[in-house]
Amino acid sequence: MASDGSDSPAALMGLAGRAGLTAVALTDHDTVEGLAEARVAAVDAGVRLVPGCELSCEVGAATMHLLVYFLSDGPAPLQDRLAGLQAARADRNRRIVQVLQDHGLDVTLEEILDEAGGGSVGRPHVAGVLLRKGYVSSVQEAFDVWLAKGKPAYLDRERLLPTEAIALAHASGAVAVLAHPTSLGFDGPELERFVAGLAADGLDGLECEYGRYAPDLRASLRSLAGRLGLAVTGGSDYHGRYKPDIALGTALGDLQVPDDLLESLEARRPGR
Ligand code: AMP
């Protein structure tokens, strides 16, 4: 994976092939950089790749995850927007460093990039450098004193909203699915209202068959999807050794995502 999994995209395709999966989706967080490698490896492994990504979208003060499946190959509006967001993030990191330097702290952008070791760089890495250099005694203190909203080195970040993310997915040949739907803390009627709002914005599916969900929660999410006319999807949310209890495809051991769910989801691709 190119974001926060421990296996490379190629290794993941090999694993999917050996596990006997019909198809596997690669959905790195806010990047499509792993897809080219995965495409080649999927052919070798004899497994079908569903190219995608998992977008972080802002809902009030919280972050919602939107799964995007069947991204078309090559340049598309979503890929362009992701590149723009990465550039804005890089610029923000530079400005955060400038504020800290203006306050007399000896930190550099290079130290923050080193701290991150690649991938998406942000405030947690700034906090790590402040901690390492003894300016604070914990990451939390770095946020409380410098980086949290309202503190001197807080700078707002360009935000992707769910409506825009869904539209970008569709404009890029893909479908949009709400990942692990209870993560925002909503349940019951509140969850239904929230998902209905997304459905009105064009949401295509709901990740009901989620590896960590108990059977009754999966069933109630399937009912919700049915009431709102959304496709049911599933996934193990495999992250390699970063989530060691989760196996590819089967999650905690009991997950089975039937092939017909993939077919129903694919039928919702724009232009089909
Ligand atoms: P960024 O994407 O650079 O804005 O950083 C966001 C990350 O910073 C979040 O995912 C949290 O891990 C962390 N974070 C944000 N606000 C706080 C806070 N007030 N205290 C501790 N960690 C925070």
Tab-separated table of C-alpha atoms in Angstrom, residues 58 60 88-89 91-93 95-96 123 147-159:
chain	number	residue	atom	x	y	z
A	58	GLU	CA	-14.531	16.761	6.681
A	60	GLY	CA	-17.870	19.293	11.075
A	88	ALA	CA	-1.614	22.674	-0.320
A	89	ARG	CA	-0.551	20.421	2.568
A	91	ASP	CA	2.671	24.621	1.571
A	92	ARG	CA	0.930	24.566	4.943
A	93	ASN	CA	3.824	22.572	6.457
A	95	ARG	CA	4.106	27.982	6.799
A	96	ILE	CA	3.824	26.102	10.121
A	123	ARG	CA	0.974	18.218	12.350
A	147	LEU	CA	-0.585	23.108	16.923
A	148	ALA	CA	-4.206	22.736	18.036
A	149	LYS	CA	-6.870	25.026	16.614
A	150	GLY	CA	-6.448	28.524	18.095
A	151	LYS	CA	-2.763	27.992	18.983
A	152	PRO	CA	0.048	30.003	17.350
A	153	ALA	CA	1.154	27.442	14.757
A	154	TYR	CA	-2.349	26.250	13.820
A	155	LEU	CA	-3.142	26.882	10.194
A	156	ASP	CA	-6.359	25.761	8.602
A	157	ARG	CA	-6.132	23.102	5.948
A	158	GLU	CA	-8.000	22.879	2.677
A	159	ARG	CA	-10.814	20.437	3.262
